[in-house]
mmCIF file of C-alpha atoms in Angstrom:
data_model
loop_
_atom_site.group_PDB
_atom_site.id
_atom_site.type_symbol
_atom_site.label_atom_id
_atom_site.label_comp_id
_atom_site.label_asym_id
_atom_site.label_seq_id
_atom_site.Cartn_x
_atom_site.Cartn_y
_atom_site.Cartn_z
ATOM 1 C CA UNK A 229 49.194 -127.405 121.709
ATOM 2 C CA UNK A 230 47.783 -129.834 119.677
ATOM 3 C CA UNK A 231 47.589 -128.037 115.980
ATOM 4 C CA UNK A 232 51.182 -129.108 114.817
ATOM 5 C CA UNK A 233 49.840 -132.685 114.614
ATOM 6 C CA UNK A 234 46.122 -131.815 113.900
ATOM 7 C CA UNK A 235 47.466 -129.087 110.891
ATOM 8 C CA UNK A 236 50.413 -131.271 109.925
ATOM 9 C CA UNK A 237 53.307 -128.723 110.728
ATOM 10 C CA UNK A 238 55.384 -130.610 112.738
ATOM 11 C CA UNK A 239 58.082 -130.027 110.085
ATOM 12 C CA UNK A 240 58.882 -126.667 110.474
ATOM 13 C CA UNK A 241 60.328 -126.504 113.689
ATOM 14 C CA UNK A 242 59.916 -123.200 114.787
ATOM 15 C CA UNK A 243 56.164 -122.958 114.682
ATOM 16 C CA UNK A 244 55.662 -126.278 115.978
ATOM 17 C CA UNK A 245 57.752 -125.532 119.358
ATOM 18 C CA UNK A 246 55.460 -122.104 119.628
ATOM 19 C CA UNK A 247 52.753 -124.245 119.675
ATOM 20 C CA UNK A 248 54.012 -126.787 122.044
ATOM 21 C CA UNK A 249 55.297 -124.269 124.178
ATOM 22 C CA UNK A 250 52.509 -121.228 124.394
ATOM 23 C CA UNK A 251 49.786 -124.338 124.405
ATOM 24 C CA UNK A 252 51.310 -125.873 127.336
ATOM 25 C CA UNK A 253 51.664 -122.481 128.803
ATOM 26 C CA UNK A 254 47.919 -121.896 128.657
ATOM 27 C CA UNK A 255 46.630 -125.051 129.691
ATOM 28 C CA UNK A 256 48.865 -125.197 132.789
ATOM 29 C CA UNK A 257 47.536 -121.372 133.359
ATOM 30 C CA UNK A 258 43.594 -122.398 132.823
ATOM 31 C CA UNK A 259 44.195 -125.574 134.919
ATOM 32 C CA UNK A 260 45.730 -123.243 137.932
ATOM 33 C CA UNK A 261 42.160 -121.281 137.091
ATOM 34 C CA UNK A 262 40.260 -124.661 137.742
ATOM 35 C CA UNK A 263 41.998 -125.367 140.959
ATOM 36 C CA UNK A 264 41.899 -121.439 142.094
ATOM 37 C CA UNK A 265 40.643 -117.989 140.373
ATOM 38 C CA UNK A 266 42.920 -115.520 140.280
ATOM 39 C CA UNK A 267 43.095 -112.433 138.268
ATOM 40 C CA UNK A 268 46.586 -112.894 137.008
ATOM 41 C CA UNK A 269 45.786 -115.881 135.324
ATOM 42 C CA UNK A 270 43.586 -114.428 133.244
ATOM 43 C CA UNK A 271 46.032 -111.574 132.237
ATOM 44 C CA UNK A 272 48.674 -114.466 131.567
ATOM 45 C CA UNK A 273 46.280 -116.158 128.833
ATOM 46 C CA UNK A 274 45.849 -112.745 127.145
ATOM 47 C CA UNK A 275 49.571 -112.422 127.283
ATOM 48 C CA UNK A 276 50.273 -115.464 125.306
ATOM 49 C CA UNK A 277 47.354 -115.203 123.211
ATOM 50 C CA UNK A 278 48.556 -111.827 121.828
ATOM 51 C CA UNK A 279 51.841 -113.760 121.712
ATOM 52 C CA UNK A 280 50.953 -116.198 120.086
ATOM 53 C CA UNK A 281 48.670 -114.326 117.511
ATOM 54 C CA UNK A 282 51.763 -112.082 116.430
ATOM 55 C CA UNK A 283 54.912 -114.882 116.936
ATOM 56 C CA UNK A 284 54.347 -116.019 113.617
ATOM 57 C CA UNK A 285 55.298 -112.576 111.962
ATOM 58 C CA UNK A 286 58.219 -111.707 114.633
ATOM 59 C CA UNK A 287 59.405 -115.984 114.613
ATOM 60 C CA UNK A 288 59.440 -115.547 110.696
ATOM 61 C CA UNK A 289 56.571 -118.673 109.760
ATOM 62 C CA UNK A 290 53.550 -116.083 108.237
ATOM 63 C CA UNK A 291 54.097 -117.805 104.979
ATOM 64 C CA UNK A 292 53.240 -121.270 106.736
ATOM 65 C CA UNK A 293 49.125 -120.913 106.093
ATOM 66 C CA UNK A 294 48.614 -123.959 108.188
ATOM 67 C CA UNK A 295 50.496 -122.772 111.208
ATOM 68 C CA UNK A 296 50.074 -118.817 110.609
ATOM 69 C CA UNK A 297 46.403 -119.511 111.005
ATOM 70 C CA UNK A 298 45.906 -121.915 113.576
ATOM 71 C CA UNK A 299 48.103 -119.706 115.884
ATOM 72 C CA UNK A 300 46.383 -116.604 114.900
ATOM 73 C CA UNK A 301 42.726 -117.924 115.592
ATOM 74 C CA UNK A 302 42.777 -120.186 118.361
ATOM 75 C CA UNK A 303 44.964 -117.301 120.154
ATOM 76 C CA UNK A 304 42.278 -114.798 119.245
ATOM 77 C CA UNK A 305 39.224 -116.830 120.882
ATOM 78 C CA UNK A 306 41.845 -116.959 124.209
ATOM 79 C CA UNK A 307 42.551 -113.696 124.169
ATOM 80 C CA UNK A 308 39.280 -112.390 123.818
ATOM 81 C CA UNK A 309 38.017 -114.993 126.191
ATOM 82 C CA UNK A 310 40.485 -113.483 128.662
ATOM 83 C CA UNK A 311 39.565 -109.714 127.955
ATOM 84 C CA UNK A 312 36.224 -111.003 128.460
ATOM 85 C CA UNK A 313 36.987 -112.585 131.897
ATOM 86 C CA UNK A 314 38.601 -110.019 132.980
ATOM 87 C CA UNK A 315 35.831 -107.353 132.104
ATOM 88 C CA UNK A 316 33.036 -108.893 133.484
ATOM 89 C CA UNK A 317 35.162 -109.462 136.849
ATOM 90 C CA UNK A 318 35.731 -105.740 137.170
ATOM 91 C CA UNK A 319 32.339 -104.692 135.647
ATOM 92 C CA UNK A 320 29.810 -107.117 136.819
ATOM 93 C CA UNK A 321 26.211 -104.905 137.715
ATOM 94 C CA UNK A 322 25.596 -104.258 141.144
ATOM 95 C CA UNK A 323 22.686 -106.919 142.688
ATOM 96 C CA UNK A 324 19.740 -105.112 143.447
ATOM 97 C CA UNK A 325 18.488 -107.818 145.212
#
């Protein structure tokens, strides 16, 4: 949420209200996962990180390196973290103990 300010794209409108927006988005969604776990939030933050790693292609900014890359790799470590979440939720190993 913070990149168009920290990566100085403010000025191009579109990718700076994708950030805004899909940043917002996922810290209202990890803030609901603070308060109370629930699968679907998870699956929401993979949703808008695979969102928000291909919006700058389908929104038309790919040729803005500052704010083609910040969306593309602070999405990817949410996304993953998701997938991640959500696999060891559904695969943890059975206690023995």
């Amino acid at each position: 949420m913070l990149t168009p300010w920290v990566f100085g794209f403010t000025g191009e409108a579109t990718a700076a209200w994708n950030a805004w927006i899909v940043g917002a988005l996922m810290a209202l969604v990890a803030i609901g996962a603070l308060v109370a776990f629930a699968e679907w939030e998870e699956w929401a933050n993979g949703v808008l990180g695979v969102w928000a790693i291909i919006s700058p292609w389908i929104l038309g900014f790919s040729g803005i390196t500052a704010a083609m890359a910040s969306h593309v790799v602070i999405s990817l470590i949410v996304a993953v973290l998701a997938a991640v979440e959500l696999w060891t939720t559904h695969n943890r190993p059975v206690s023995t103990a």
